Backbone as a printed PyTorch tensor [residue, N CA C, xyz], in Angstrom:
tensor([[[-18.4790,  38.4260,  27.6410],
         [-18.8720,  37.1760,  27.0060],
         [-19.3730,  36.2160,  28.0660]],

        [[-19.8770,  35.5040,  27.3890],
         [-20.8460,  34.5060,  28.8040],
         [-19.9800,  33.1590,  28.4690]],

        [[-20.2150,  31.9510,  29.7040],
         [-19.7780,  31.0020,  29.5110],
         [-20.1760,  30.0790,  28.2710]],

        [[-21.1580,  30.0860,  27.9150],
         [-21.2010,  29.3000,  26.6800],
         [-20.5620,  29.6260,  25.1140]],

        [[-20.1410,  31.1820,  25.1800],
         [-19.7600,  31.6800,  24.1820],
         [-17.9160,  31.0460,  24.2330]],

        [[-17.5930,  31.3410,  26.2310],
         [-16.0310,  31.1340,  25.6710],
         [-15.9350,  29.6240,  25.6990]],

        [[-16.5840,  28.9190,  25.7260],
         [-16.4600,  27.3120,  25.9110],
         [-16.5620,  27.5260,  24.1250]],

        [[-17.5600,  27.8790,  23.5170],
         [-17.6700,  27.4790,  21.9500],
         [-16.2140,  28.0040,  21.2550]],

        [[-15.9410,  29.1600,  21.7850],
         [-14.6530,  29.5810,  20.9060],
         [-13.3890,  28.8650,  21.1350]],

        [[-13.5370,  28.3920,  22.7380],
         [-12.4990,  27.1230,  23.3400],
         [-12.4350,  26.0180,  21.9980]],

        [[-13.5990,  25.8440,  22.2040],
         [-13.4580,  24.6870,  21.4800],
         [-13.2980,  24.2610,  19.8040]],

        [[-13.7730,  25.8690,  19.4920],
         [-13.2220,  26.1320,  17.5950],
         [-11.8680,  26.2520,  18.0750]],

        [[-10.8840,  26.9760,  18.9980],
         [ -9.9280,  26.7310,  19.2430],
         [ -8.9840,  25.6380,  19.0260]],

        [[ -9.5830,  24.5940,  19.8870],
         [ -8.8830,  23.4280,  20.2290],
         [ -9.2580,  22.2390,  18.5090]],

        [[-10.3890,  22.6280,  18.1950],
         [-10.7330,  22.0880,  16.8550],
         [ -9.6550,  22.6360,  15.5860]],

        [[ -9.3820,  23.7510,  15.8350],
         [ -8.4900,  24.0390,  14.6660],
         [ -6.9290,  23.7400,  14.7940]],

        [[ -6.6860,  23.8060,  16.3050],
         [ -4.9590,  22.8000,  16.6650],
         [ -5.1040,  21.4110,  16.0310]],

        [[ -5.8630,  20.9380,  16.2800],
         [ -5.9290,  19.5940,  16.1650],
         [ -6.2910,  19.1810,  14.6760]],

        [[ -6.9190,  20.2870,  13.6290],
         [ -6.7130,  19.7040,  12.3740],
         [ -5.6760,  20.3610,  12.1990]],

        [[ -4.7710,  21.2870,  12.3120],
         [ -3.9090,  21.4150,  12.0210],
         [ -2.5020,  20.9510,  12.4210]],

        [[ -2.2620,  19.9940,  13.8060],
         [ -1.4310,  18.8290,  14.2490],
         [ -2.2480,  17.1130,  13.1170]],

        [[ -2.9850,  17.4070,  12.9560],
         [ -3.6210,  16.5570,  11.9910],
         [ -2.7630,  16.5700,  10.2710]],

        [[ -3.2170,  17.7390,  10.1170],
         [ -2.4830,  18.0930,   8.5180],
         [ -1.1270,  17.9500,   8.0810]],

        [[ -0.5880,  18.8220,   9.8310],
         [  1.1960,  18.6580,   9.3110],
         [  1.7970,  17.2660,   9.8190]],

        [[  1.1560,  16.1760,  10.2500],
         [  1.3120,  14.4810,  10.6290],
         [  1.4870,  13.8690,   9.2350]],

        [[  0.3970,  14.3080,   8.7750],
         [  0.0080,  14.0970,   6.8890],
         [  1.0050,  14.4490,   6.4920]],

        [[  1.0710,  15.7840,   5.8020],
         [  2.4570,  16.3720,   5.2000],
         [  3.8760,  15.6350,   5.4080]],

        [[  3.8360,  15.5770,   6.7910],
         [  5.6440,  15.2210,   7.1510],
         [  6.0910,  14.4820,   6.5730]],

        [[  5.5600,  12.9300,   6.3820],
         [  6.2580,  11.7880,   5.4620],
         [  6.1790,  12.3000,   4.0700]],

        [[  5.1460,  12.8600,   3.6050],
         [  5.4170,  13.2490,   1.8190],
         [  6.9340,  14.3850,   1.8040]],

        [[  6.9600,  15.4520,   2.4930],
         [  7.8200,  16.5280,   2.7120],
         [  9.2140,  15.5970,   2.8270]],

        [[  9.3900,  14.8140,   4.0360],
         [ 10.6840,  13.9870,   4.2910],
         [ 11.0340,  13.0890,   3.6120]],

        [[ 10.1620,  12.2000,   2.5860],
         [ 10.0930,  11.3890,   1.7850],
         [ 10.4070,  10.0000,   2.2200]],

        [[  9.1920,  10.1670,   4.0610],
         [  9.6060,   8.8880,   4.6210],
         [  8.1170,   8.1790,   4.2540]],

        [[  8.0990,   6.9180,   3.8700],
         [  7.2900,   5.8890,   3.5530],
         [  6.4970,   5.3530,   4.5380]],

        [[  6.7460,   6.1030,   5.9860],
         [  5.6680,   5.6260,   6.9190],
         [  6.2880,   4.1460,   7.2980]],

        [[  7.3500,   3.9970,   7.4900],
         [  7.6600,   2.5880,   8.4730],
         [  8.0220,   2.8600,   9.9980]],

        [[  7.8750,   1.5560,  10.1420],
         [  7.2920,   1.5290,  11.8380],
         [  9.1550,   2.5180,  12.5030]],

        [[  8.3240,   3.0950,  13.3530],
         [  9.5320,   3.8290,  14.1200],
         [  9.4350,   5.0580,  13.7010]],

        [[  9.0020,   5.4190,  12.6500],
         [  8.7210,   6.8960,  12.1630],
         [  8.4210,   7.7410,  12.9700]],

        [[  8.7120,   9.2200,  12.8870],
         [  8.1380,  10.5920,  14.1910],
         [  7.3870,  11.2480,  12.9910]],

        [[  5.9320,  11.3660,  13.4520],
         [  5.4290,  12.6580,  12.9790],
         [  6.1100,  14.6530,  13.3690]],

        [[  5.4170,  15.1780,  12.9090],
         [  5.8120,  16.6410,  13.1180],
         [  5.8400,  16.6970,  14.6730]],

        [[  5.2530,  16.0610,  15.6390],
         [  4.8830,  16.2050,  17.3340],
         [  6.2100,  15.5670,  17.7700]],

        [[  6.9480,  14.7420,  16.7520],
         [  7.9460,  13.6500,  17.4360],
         [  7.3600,  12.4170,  17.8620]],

        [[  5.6910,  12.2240,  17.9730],
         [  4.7770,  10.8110,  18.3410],
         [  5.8690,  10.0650,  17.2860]],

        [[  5.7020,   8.8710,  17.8890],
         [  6.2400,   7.5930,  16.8230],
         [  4.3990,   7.3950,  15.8740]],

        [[  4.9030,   6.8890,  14.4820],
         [  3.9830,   6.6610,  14.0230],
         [  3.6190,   4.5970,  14.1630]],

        [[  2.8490,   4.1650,  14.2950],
         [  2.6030,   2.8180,  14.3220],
         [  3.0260,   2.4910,  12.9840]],

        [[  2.7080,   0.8650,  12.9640],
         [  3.6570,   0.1150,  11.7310],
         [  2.0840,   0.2920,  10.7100]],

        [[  3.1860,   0.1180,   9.5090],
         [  2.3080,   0.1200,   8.3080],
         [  1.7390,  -1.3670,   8.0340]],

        [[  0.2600,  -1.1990,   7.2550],
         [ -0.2110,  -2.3260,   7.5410],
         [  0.8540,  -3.8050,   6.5680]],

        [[  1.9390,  -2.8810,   5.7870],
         [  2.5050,  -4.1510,   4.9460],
         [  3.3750,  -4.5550,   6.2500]],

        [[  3.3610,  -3.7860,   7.2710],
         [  4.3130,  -3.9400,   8.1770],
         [  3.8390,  -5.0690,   9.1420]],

        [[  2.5240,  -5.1370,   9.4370],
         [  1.5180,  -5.6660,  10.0680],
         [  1.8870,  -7.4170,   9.4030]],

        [[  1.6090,  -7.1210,   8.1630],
         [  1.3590,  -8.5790,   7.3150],
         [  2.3100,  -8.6110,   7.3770]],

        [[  3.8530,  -8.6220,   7.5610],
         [  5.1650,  -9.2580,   7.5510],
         [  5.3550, -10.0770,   8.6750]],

        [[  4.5470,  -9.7070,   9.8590],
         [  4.7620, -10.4410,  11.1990],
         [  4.0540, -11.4910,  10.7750]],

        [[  3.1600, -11.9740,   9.6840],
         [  2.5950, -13.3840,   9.6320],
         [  3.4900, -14.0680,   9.0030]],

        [[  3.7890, -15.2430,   8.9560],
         [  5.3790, -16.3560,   8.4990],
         [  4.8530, -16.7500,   7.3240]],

        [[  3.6850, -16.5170,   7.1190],
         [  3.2990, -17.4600,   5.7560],
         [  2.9010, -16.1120,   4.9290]],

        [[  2.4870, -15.0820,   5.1890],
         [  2.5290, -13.8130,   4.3290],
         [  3.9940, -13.4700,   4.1300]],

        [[  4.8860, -13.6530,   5.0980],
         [  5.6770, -13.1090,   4.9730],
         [  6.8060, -13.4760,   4.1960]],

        [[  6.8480, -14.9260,   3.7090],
         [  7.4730, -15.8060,   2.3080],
         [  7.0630, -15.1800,   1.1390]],

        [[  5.7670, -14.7040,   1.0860],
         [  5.1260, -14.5490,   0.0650],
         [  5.3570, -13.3650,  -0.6060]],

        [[  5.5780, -12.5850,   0.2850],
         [  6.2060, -10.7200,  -0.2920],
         [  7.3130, -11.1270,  -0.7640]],

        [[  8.3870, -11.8040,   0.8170],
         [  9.6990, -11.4930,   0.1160],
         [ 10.1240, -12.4370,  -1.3760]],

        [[  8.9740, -13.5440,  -1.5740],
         [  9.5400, -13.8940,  -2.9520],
         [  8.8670, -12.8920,  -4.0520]],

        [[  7.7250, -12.6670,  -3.8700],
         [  7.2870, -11.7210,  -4.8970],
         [  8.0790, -10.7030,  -4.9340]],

        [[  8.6590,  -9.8590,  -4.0910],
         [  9.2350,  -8.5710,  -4.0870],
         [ 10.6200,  -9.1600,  -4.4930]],

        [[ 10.9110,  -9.9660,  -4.2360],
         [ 12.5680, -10.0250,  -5.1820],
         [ 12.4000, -10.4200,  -6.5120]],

        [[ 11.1840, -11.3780,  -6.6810],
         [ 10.5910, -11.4510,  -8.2200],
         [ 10.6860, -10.2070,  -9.0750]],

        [[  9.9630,  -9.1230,  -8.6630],
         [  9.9380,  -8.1860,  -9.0090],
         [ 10.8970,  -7.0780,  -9.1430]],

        [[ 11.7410,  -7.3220,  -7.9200],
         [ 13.1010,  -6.7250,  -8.2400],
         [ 14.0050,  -6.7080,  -9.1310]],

        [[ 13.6530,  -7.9180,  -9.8690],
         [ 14.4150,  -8.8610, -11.0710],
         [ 13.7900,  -8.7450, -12.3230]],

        [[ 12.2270,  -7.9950, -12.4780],
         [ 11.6660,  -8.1860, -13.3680],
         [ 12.0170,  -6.9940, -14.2850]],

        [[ 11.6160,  -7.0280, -15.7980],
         [ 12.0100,  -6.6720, -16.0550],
         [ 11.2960,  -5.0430, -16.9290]],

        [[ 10.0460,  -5.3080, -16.0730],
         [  9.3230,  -3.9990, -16.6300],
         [  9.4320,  -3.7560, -15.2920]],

        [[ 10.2780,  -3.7600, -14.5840],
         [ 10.1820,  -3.0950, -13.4990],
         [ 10.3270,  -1.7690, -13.6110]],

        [[ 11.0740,  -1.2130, -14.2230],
         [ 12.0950,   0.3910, -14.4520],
         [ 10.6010,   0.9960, -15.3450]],

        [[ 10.1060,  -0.1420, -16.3230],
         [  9.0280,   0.2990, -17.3610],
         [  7.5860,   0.7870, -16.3410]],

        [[  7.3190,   0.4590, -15.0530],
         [  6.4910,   0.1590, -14.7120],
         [  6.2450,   1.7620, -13.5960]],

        [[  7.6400,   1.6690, -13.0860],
         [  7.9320,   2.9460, -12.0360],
         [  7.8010,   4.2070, -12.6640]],

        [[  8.2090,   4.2770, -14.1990],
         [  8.2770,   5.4490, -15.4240],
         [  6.6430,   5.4000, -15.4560]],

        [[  6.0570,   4.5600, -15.8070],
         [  4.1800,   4.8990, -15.9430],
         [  4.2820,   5.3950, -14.7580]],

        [[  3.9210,   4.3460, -13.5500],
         [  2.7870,   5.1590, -12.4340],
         [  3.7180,   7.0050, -12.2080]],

        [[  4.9590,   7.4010, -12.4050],
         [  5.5070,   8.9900, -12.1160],
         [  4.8610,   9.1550, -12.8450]],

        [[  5.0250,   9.1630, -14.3930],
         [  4.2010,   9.7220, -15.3230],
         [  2.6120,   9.9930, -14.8800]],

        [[  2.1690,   8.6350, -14.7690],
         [  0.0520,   9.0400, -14.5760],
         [  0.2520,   9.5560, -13.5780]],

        [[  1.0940,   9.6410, -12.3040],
         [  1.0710,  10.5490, -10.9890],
         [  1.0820,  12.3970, -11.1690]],

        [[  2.1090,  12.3910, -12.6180],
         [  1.8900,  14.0150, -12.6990],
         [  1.3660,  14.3000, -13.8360]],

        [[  0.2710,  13.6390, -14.4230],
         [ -0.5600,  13.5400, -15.4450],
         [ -2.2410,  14.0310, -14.3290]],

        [[ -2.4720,  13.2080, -13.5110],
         [ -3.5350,  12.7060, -12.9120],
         [ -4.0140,  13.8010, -11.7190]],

        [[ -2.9410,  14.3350, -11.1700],
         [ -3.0150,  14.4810,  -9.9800],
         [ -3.8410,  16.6750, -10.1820]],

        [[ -3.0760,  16.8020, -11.2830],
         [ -3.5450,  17.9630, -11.4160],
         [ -5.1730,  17.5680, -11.9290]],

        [[ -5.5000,  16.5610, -12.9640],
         [ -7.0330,  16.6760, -13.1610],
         [ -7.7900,  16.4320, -11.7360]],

        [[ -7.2700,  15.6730, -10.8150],
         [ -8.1770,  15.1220,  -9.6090],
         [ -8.1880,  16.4190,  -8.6380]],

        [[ -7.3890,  17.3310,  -8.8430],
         [ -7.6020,  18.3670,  -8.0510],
         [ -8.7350,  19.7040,  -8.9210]],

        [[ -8.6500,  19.3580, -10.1410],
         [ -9.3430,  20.1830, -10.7060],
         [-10.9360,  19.3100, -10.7140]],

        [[-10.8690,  18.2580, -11.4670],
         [-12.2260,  17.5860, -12.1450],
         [-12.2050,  16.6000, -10.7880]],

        [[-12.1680,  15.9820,  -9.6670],
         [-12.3160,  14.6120,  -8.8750],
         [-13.5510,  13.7950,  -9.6100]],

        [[-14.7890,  14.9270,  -9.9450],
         [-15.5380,  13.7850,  -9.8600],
         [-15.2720,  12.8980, -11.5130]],

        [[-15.2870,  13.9610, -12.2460],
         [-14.3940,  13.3260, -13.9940],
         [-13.7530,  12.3330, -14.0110]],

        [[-12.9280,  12.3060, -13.0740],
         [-11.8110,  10.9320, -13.2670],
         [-12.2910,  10.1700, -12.3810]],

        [[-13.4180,  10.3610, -10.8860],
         [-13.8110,   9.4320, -10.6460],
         [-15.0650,   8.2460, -12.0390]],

        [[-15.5080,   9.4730, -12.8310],
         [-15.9520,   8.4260, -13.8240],
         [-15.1980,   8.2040, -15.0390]],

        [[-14.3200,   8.5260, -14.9630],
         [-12.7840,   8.1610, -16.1090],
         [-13.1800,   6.5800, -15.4810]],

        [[-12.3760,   6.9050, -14.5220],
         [-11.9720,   5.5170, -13.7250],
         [-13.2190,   4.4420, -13.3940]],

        [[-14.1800,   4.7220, -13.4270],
         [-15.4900,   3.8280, -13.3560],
         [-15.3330,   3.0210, -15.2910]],

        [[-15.2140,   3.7320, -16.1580],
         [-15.1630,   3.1960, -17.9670],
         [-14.1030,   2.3470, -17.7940]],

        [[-13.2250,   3.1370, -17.0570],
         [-12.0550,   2.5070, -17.5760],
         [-11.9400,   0.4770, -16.7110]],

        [[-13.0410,   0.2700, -15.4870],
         [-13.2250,  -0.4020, -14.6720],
         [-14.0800,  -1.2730, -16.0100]],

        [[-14.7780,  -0.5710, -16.3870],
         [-16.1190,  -1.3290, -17.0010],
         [-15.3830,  -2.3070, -18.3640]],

        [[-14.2970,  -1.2550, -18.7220],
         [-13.9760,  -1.7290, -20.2220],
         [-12.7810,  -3.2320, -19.7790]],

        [[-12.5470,  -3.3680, -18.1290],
         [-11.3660,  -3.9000, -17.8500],
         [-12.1690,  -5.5110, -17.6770]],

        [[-13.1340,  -5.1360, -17.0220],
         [-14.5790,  -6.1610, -16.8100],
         [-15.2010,  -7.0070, -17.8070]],

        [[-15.4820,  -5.9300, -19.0950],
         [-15.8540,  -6.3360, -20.0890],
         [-14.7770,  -7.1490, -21.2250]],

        [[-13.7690,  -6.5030, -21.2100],
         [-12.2930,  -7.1950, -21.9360],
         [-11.9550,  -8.7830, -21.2630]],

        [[-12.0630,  -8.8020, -20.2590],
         [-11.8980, -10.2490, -18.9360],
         [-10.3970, -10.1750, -19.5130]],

        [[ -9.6890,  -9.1940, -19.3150],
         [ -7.9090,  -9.6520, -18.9990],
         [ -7.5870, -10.8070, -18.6790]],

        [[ -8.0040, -11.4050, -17.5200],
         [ -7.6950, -12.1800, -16.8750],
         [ -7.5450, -13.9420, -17.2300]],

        [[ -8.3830, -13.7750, -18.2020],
         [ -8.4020, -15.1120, -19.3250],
         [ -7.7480, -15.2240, -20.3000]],

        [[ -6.5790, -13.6600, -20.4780],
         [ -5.4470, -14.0340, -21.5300],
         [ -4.0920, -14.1970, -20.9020]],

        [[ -3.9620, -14.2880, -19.1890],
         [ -2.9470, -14.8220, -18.0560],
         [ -3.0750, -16.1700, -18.8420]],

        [[ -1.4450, -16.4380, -19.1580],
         [ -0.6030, -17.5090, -18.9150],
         [ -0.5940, -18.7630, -17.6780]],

        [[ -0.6990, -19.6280, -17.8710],
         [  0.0830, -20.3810, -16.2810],
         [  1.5770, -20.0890, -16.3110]],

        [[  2.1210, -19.6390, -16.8750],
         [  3.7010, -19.4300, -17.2510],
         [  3.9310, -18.6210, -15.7180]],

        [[  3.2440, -17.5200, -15.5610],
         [  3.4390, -16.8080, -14.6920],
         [  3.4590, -17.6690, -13.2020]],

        [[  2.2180, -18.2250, -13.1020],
         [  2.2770, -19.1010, -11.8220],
         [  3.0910, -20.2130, -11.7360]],

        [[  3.3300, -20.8200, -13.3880],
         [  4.1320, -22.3070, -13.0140],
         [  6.1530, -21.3600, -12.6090]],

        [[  6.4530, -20.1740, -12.7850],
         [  7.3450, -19.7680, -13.0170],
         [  7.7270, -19.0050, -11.2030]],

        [[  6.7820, -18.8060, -10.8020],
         [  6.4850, -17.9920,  -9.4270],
         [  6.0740, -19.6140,  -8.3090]],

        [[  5.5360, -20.5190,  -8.4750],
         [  4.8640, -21.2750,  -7.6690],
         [  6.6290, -22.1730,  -7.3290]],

        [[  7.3640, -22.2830,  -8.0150],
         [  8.5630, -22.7970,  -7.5440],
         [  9.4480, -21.9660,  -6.2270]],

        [[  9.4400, -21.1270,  -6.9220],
         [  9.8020, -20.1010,  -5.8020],
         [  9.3250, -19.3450,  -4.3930]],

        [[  8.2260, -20.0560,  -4.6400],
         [  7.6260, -19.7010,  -3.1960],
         [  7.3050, -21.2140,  -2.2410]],

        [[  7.5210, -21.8990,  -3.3700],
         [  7.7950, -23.4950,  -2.5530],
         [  8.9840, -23.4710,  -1.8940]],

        [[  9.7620, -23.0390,  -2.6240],
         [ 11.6360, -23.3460,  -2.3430],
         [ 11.5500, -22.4890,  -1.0280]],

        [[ 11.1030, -21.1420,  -1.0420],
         [ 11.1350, -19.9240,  -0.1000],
         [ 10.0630, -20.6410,   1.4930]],

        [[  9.1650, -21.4600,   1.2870],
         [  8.4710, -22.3640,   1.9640],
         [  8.9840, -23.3020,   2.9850]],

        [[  9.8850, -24.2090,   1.9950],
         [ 10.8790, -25.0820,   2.5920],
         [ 11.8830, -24.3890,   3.2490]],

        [[ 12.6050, -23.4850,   2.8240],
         [ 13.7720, -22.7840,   3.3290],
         [ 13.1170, -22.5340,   4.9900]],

        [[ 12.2090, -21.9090,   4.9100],
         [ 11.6230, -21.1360,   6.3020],
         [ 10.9080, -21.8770,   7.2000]],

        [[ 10.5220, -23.5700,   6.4550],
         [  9.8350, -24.5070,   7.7030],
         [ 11.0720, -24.2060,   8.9230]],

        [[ 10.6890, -24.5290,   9.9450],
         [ 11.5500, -25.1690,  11.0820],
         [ 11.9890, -26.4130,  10.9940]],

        [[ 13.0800, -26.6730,  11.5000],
         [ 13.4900, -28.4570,  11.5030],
         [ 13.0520, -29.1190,  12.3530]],

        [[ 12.0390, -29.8920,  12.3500],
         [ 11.5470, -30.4660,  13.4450],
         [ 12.2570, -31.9630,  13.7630]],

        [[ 12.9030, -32.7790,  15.1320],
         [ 13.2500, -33.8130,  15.2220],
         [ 12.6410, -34.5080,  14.8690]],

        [[ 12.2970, -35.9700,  14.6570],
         [ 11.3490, -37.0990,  14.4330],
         [ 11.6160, -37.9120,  16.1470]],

        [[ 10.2720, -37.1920,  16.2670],
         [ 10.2420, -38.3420,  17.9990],
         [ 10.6810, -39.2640,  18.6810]],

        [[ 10.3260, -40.3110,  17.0480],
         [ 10.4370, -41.4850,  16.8500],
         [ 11.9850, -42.2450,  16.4130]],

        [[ 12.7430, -41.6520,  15.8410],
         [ 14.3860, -41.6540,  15.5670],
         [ 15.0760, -41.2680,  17.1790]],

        [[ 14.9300, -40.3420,  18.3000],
         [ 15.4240, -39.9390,  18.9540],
         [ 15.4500, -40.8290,  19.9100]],

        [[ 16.5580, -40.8070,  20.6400],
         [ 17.0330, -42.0740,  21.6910],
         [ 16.5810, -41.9050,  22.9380]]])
């Protein structure tokens, strides 16, 4: 074999480690049923970097904002109703997207159009915001810093 032949097979070589240290990185968190938070080991033992909700928690003013929504939601009460759909459409869905992708990519285009055309969004309540906007005030105040007054101090 000549040098250009074993450099090409080198390198289908080194191309097929690497999607396949690629694939089982992928796999590991679905298999372990870890969610990808910061500190995580892929299959190599690499630490995996932080997730981007992980990212937005280091901001102080994003980061009021989850934890009141997410305890909102902890409390809510289609919560249990809500986790039962997405399992359900997850093992409803997942077999058509492996069979049909492009089908349900235009499922999902109608189903966009009819969401567009309906305008949901104009039968939202203020109930929701006047009911949520307290709580992220209160969660606001809680987390200012106490600052002295300059001007009071001796």
């Amino acid at each position: 074999m000549n040098a250009q032949t074993q450099t090409a097979s080198a390198r289908l070589l080194r191309s097929r480690e690497h999607l396949r240290s690629s694939l089982q990185a992928a796999a590991a968190p679905a298999i372990a049923g870890v969610t990808g938070a910061a500190g995580a080991a892929d299959c190599a033992g690499a630490p995996t970097g932080p997730t981007w909700l992980d990212a937005l928690k280091n901001n102080p003013g994003a980061r009021i904002v989850i934890d009141v929504v997410g305890h909102w939601w902890a409390e809510h009460p289609l919560r249990l109703a809500a986790a039962v759909a997405a399992a359900a459409a997850t093992a409803a869905l997942k077999p058509l997207a492996q069979r049909h992708p492009l089908g349900l990519v235009a499922g999902a285009a109608v189903v966009g159009g009819l969401i567009v055309w309906c305008r949901p969004w104009r039968w939202a309540r203020p109930a929701l915001l006047a009911g949520l906007l307290p709580q992220l005030m209160l969660a606001a105040v809680r987390a200012a810093p106490l600052k002295p007054d300059s001007a009071s101090a001796p």
